[in-house]
Amino acid sequence: MQRIVIKVGSTSISNKESLNLDRLRGLISLIVDLEGLYEVILVSSAAISAGFSKLQLDRKNPLNRQVLSSLGQPYLMRAYNEILAEFNRFSGQILLTAYDFRSNISIKHIKLVIDELIKKGILPIINENDAVASEELIFGDNDTLSAKATLHFGADFLVILSDIDGFYDKNPAEFANARRIERVSFIEKELLKGEAKAGSEHGTGGIVTKLRAADLLLKENKKMFLASGFDLTVARAFLLENKQIGGTFFSRD
Ligand code: ADP
């Protein structure tokens, strides 16, 4: 069976000030439908949004973000587990920092745990351990973390569910005539240089970190699919029917 990593951005599963439970439910229902076809590892952001719904600290301040993440992570997992319970499933939480990917021993050990969770029918949910990550060890965005998870935890490809429904020839937020690119087999160096800036107040990342994730994967001959996290029709068709009706598919072949 193929193994995939699904990464969902904060914007896709939160409103301005709290988690969006309908979207979480849509995501979980997709993951349940994938059973039997794929083994799934979920990478989920939104701890800060979940924290902010409890305590309105200034999210621009780095220490506040760590506090909000520490406060919000249990609420994020509670939301996931309440929804998973509706489907008679549960999840296991794995919080990682860049440090965990520095040694092969640690990577091997984490993979063993993930393999075992999957074997037991428990959905592994990974997030960055923002609360303890010091500045030099912080990924800062779950795009990079999810690419590393794909490479090191035995996955065949990565699905990024984003607030944008694909990669465009220019920023669609600025240019009305921007066109979505259907397939990408190579990322030009120039595109990787841009500033990794926040696409919204929830997330850090933007398109550059998604392209960096794709670049990492393409170099190792892995694939990535970028599609909307608001409406899962395109991701559904891609994963369940092997049909690309939208999104951007990054693949060397
Ligand atoms: P998420 O929160 O889902 O991880 P981000 O908001 O961080 O996603 O990044 C996606 C944003 O990047 C889009 O909403 C869009 O405004 C911006 N963007 C800039 N250039 C492009 C491009 N060429 N193609 C697609 N999106 C782009």
CSV table of C-alpha atoms and ligand atoms in Angstrom, one decimal:
chain,number,residue,atom,x,y,z
A,1,MET,CA,0.0,0.0,0.0
A,2,GLN,CA,1.2,3.5,-0.7
A,3,ARG,CA,1.9,5.8,2.2
A,4,ILE,CA,1.2,9.5,2.0
A,5,VAL,CA,1.7,12.6,4.1
A,6,ILE,CA,-1.2,15.1,4.0
A,7,LYS,CA,-0.3,18.6,5.2
A,8,VAL,CA,-3.0,21.0,6.1
A,9,GLY,CA,-2.3,24.7,6.5
A,10,SER,CA,-3.8,26.7,9.4
A,11,THR,CA,-5.8,28.9,7.1
A,12,SER,CA,-7.6,25.9,5.8
A,13,ILE,CA,-8.8,24.7,9.2
A,14,SER,CA,-9.3,27.9,11.1
A,15,ASN,CA,-11.4,31.0,11.0
A,16,LYS,CA,-10.0,34.3,12.0
A,17,GLU,CA,-10.1,33.5,15.7
A,18,SER,CA,-10.8,29.8,16.2
A,19,LEU,CA,-10.7,26.3,14.6
A,20,ASN,CA,-13.1,25.6,11.8
A,21,LEU,CA,-14.7,22.3,12.9
A,22,ASP,CA,-16.6,21.7,9.7
A,23,ARG,CA,-13.3,21.8,7.7
A,24,LEU,CA,-11.6,19.5,10.2
A,25,ARG,CA,-14.5,17.1,9.8
A,26,GLY,CA,-14.2,17.3,6.0
A,27,LEU,CA,-10.5,16.5,6.2
A,28,ILE,CA,-11.0,13.6,8.6
A,29,SER,CA,-13.8,12.2,6.5
A,30,LEU,CA,-11.5,12.2,3.5
A,31,ILE,CA,-8.7,10.5,5.5
A,32,VAL,CA,-11.2,7.8,6.6
A,33,ASP,CA,-12.2,7.3,2.9
A,34,LEU,CA,-8.6,6.8,2.0
A,35,GLU,CA,-8.3,3.7,4.3
A,36,GLY,CA,-7.4,0.6,2.4
A,37,LEU,CA,-5.8,2.7,-0.4
A,38,TYR,CA,-3.2,4.7,1.5
A,39,GLU,CA,-1.5,4.8,4.8
A,40,VAL,CA,-1.9,8.4,6.0
A,41,ILE,CA,0.3,10.6,8.1
A,42,LEU,CA,-1.3,14.0,8.8
A,43,VAL,CA,0.8,17.1,9.4
A,44,SER,CA,-1.4,19.8,10.9
A,45,SER,CA,-0.8,23.4,11.8
A,46,ALA,CA,-3.3,25.6,13.7
A,47,ALA,CA,-2.1,25.2,17.3
A,48,ILE,CA,-1.6,29.0,17.4
A,49,SER,CA,-5.1,29.6,16.1
A,50,ALA,CA,-6.5,27.2,18.6
A,51,GLY,CA,-4.5,29.0,21.4
A,52,PHE,CA,-5.7,32.4,20.2
A,53,SER,CA,-9.3,31.3,20.5
A,54,LYS,CA,-8.6,30.9,24.3
A,55,LEU,CA,-6.3,33.9,24.9
A,56,GLN,CA,-5.9,36.8,22.5
A,57,LEU,CA,-2.2,37.5,22.7
A,58,ASP,CA,-0.3,39.5,20.0
A,59,ARG,CA,0.5,36.8,17.5
A,60,LYS,CA,3.4,38.7,15.9
A,61,ASN,CA,5.5,38.4,19.0
A,62,PRO,CA,7.6,35.2,18.8
A,63,LEU,CA,7.4,34.3,22.5
A,64,ASN,CA,3.6,34.8,22.4
A,65,ARG,CA,3.5,32.5,19.5
A,66,GLN,CA,5.2,29.8,21.5
A,67,VAL,CA,2.9,30.4,24.4
A,68,LEU,CA,-0.2,30.3,22.1
A,69,SER,CA,1.2,27.1,20.5
A,70,SER,CA,1.7,25.5,23.9
A,71,LEU,CA,-1.8,26.5,24.9
A,72,GLY,CA,-3.4,25.6,21.7
A,73,GLN,CA,-1.9,22.2,20.8
A,74,PRO,CA,-4.0,20.2,23.3
A,75,TYR,CA,-7.1,22.0,22.0
A,76,LEU,CA,-6.2,21.2,18.4
A,77,MET,CA,-5.7,17.6,19.3
A,78,ARG,CA,-8.9,17.6,21.3
A,79,ALA,CA,-10.8,18.8,18.2
A,80,TYR,CA,-9.2,16.2,16.0
A,81,ASN,CA,-9.9,13.4,18.5
A,82,GLU,CA,-13.5,14.5,19.0
A,83,ILE,CA,-14.1,14.4,15.3
A,84,LEU,CA,-12.2,11.1,14.9
A,85,ALA,CA,-14.3,9.6,17.6
A,86,GLU,CA,-17.4,10.2,15.4
A,87,PHE,CA,-15.7,7.8,13.0
A,88,ASN,CA,-14.6,5.4,15.7
A,89,ARG,CA,-10.9,6.3,15.2
A,90,PHE,CA,-8.2,8.0,17.2
A,91,SER,CA,-5.0,9.8,16.7
A,92,GLY,CA,-1.5,9.9,18.1
A,93,GLN,CA,0.4,13.2,18.5
A,94,ILE,CA,4.0,13.6,17.4
A,95,LEU,CA,5.6,16.9,18.0
A,96,LEU,CA,8.9,17.4,16.2
A,97,THR,CA,11.6,20.0,15.6
A,98,ALA,CA,14.3,20.2,13.0
A,99,TYR,CA,16.6,18.7,15.6
A,100,ASP,CA,14.8,15.4,15.3
A,101,PHE,CA,15.8,15.1,11.7
A,102,ARG,CA,19.5,15.7,12.4
A,103,SER,CA,20.3,12.2,13.4
A,104,ASN,CA,19.5,8.9,11.6
A,105,ILE,CA,19.0,7.2,14.9
A,106,SER,CA,16.3,9.6,15.9
A,107,ILE,CA,14.7,9.5,12.5
A,108,LYS,CA,14.7,5.7,12.6
A,109,HIS,CA,13.1,5.7,16.0
A,110,ILE,CA,10.3,8.1,15.1
A,111,LYS,CA,9.6,6.1,12.0
A,112,LEU,CA,9.3,2.9,14.1
A,113,VAL,CA,6.7,4.7,16.2
A,114,ILE,CA,4.8,6.0,13.2
A,115,ASP,CA,4.8,2.5,11.6
A,116,GLU,CA,3.4,1.1,14.7
A,117,LEU,CA,0.7,3.7,15.1
A,118,ILE,CA,-0.4,3.1,11.5
A,119,LYS,CA,-0.4,-0.7,12.0
A,120,LYS,CA,-2.7,-0.2,15.0
A,121,GLY,CA,-5.1,2.0,13.0
A,122,ILE,CA,-4.1,5.2,14.9
A,123,LEU,CA,-3.7,8.3,12.8
A,124,PRO,CA,-0.3,9.9,13.4
A,125,ILE,CA,-0.7,13.7,13.6
A,126,ILE,CA,2.6,15.6,13.4
A,127,ASN,CA,3.1,19.2,14.2
A,128,GLU,CA,6.2,21.3,14.9
A,129,ASN,CA,7.0,21.5,18.5
A,130,ASP,CA,6.9,25.3,18.5
A,131,ALA,CA,6.8,25.6,22.3
A,132,VAL,CA,10.3,24.2,22.7
A,133,ALA,CA,12.0,24.9,19.3
A,134,SER,CA,14.7,27.4,19.7
A,135,GLU,CA,15.2,29.9,16.8
A,136,GLU,CA,17.9,28.0,15.0
A,137,LEU,CA,16.0,24.7,15.1
A,138,ILE,CA,12.7,26.0,14.1
A,139,PHE,CA,11.3,24.9,10.7
A,140,GLY,CA,8.8,27.8,11.1
A,141,ASP,CA,6.5,26.3,8.5
A,142,ASN,CA,5.0,22.9,8.3
A,143,ASP,CA,5.7,22.8,4.5
A,144,THR,CA,9.3,21.9,5.2
A,145,LEU,CA,8.4,19.6,8.1
A,146,SER,CA,6.0,17.7,5.9
A,147,ALA,CA,8.5,17.3,3.1
A,148,LYS,CA,11.0,15.9,5.6
A,149,ALA,CA,8.3,13.6,7.0
A,150,THR,CA,7.6,12.4,3.5
A,151,LEU,CA,11.3,11.7,2.8
A,152,HIS,CA,12.1,10.0,6.1
A,153,PHE,CA,9.0,8.3,7.2
A,154,GLY,CA,8.5,6.1,4.2
A,155,ALA,CA,5.9,8.0,2.2
A,156,ASP,CA,5.6,8.0,-1.5
A,157,PHE,CA,4.2,11.5,-1.9
A,158,LEU,CA,3.1,14.6,-0.1
A,159,VAL,CA,-0.3,16.3,-0.5
A,160,ILE,CA,-0.4,19.9,0.6
A,161,LEU,CA,-3.8,21.3,1.3
A,162,SER,CA,-3.5,25.1,1.2
A,163,ASP,CA,-5.5,28.3,1.1
A,164,ILE,CA,-4.5,28.4,-2.5
A,165,ASP,CA,-5.7,25.8,-5.0
A,166,GLY,CA,-2.4,25.4,-6.9
A,167,PHE,CA,0.8,27.0,-8.0
A,168,TYR,CA,0.3,30.0,-10.3
A,169,ASP,CA,2.5,31.6,-12.9
A,170,LYS,CA,2.3,34.8,-10.7
A,171,ASN,CA,0.8,35.6,-7.3
A,172,PRO,CA,-3.0,35.3,-7.8
A,173,ALA,CA,-3.6,37.6,-4.8
A,174,GLU,CA,-2.0,40.4,-6.9
A,175,PHE,CA,-2.7,39.5,-10.5
A,176,ALA,CA,-6.2,38.7,-11.7
A,177,ASN,CA,-4.8,37.1,-14.8
A,178,ALA,CA,-2.5,34.7,-13.0
A,179,ARG,CA,-2.9,31.1,-14.3
A,180,ARG,CA,-2.7,27.9,-12.4
A,181,ILE,CA,0.1,25.5,-13.5
A,182,GLU,CA,-1.1,22.0,-13.9
A,183,ARG,CA,2.2,20.1,-13.7
A,184,VAL,CA,5.7,21.0,-12.6
A,185,SER,CA,8.7,18.7,-13.1
A,186,PHE,CA,11.5,21.0,-12.0
A,187,ILE,CA,11.7,24.1,-9.8
A,188,GLU,CA,13.8,26.9,-11.1
A,189,LYS,CA,16.4,28.2,-8.6
A,190,GLU,CA,15.1,31.8,-8.8
A,191,LEU,CA,11.7,30.7,-7.4
A,192,LEU,CA,13.3,29.3,-4.3
A,193,LYS,CA,15.1,32.5,-3.4
A,194,GLY,CA,12.0,34.5,-2.6
A,195,GLU,CA,11.3,35.6,1.0
A,196,ALA,CA,9.3,32.9,2.9
A,197,LYS,CA,6.6,35.3,4.0
A,198,ALA,CA,3.3,34.8,5.7
A,199,GLY,CA,0.4,34.3,3.3
A,200,SER,CA,-2.0,35.2,6.1
A,201,GLU,CA,-2.0,36.1,9.7
A,202,HIS,CA,-2.4,32.4,10.7
A,203,GLY,CA,0.5,30.9,8.9
A,204,THR,CA,4.1,31.4,8.1
A,205,GLY,CA,5.2,30.0,4.8
A,206,GLY,CA,3.5,31.3,1.6
A,207,ILE,CA,4.2,29.8,-1.8
A,208,VAL,CA,8.0,29.8,-1.4
A,209,THR,CA,8.1,27.2,1.3
A,210,LYS,CA,5.7,25.0,-0.7
A,211,LEU,CA,8.1,25.3,-3.7
A,212,ARG,CA,11.0,24.4,-1.4
A,213,ALA,CA,9.2,21.4,-0.2
A,214,ALA,CA,8.5,20.4,-3.8
A,215,ASP,CA,12.1,20.9,-4.7
A,216,LEU,CA,13.3,18.7,-1.8
A,217,LEU,CA,11.0,16.0,-2.9
A,218,LEU,CA,11.6,16.2,-6.6
A,219,LYS,CA,15.3,15.8,-6.0
A,220,GLU,CA,14.6,12.5,-4.3
A,221,ASN,CA,12.2,11.5,-7.0
A,222,LYS,CA,9.2,11.9,-4.8
A,223,LYS,CA,6.0,13.7,-5.8
A,224,MET,CA,3.9,16.4,-4.3
A,225,PHE,CA,0.3,17.5,-5.0
A,226,LEU,CA,-0.8,21.0,-4.0
A,227,ALA,CA,-4.6,21.7,-3.9
A,228,SER,CA,-7.2,23.6,-2.0
A,229,GLY,CA,-7.8,22.9,1.7
A,230,PHE,CA,-11.1,24.7,1.6
A,231,ASP,CA,-12.8,22.5,-0.9
A,232,LEU,CA,-11.5,19.0,-0.9
A,233,THR,CA,-13.1,17.9,-4.3
A,234,VAL,CA,-9.8,18.2,-6.2
A,235,ALA,CA,-7.8,16.3,-3.5
A,236,ARG,CA,-10.5,13.6,-3.3
A,237,ALA,CA,-10.5,13.1,-7.1
A,238,PHE,CA,-6.8,12.9,-7.2
A,239,LEU,CA,-6.4,10.4,-4.4
A,240,LEU,CA,-9.5,8.3,-4.8
A,241,GLU,CA,-10.0,8.3,-8.6
A,242,ASN,CA,-6.5,9.0,-9.8
A,243,LYS,CA,-7.9,12.1,-11.7
A,244,GLN,CA,-6.4,15.5,-11.7
A,245,ILE,CA,-9.2,18.0,-12.0
A,246,GLY,CA,-7.3,20.9,-10.5
A,247,GLY,CA,-4.3,21.7,-8.2
A,248,THR,CA,-0.7,21.4,-9.2
A,249,PHE,CA,1.1,18.1,-9.5
A,250,PHE,CA,4.9,18.2,-8.9
A,251,SER,CA,6.5,15.1,-10.4
A,252,ARG,CA,9.7,14.4,-12.3
A,253,ASP,CA,7.9,12.2,-14.8
B,1,ADP,P1,-1.1,27.9,3.8
B,1,ADP,O1,-1.6,28.7,5.0
B,1,ADP,O2,-2.2,27.1,3.2
B,1,ADP,O3,0.1,27.0,4.1
B,1,ADP,P2,0.0,30.3,2.6
B,1,ADP,O4,-1.1,31.3,2.8
B,1,ADP,O5,1.2,30.3,3.6
B,1,ADP,O6,-0.7,28.8,2.6
B,1,ADP,O7,0.6,30.4,1.1
B,1,ADP,C1,-0.2,30.4,0.0
B,1,ADP,C2,-0.3,31.9,-0.5
B,1,ADP,O8,0.8,32.2,-1.3
B,1,ADP,C3,-1.5,32.1,-1.5
B,1,ADP,O9,-2.7,32.4,-0.8
B,1,ADP,C4,-1.0,33.3,-2.4
B,1,ADP,O10,-1.5,34.5,-1.9
B,1,ADP,C5,0.5,33.3,-2.2
B,1,ADP,N1,1.2,33.2,-3.5
B,1,ADP,C6,2.2,34.0,-3.9
B,1,ADP,N2,2.7,33.6,-5.1
B,1,ADP,C7,1.9,32.6,-5.5
B,1,ADP,C8,1.9,31.7,-6.7
B,1,ADP,N3,2.8,31.9,-7.7
B,1,ADP,N4,1.0,30.7,-6.8
B,1,ADP,C9,0.2,30.5,-5.7
B,1,ADP,N5,0.2,31.2,-4.6
B,1,ADP,C10,1.0,32.3,-4.5
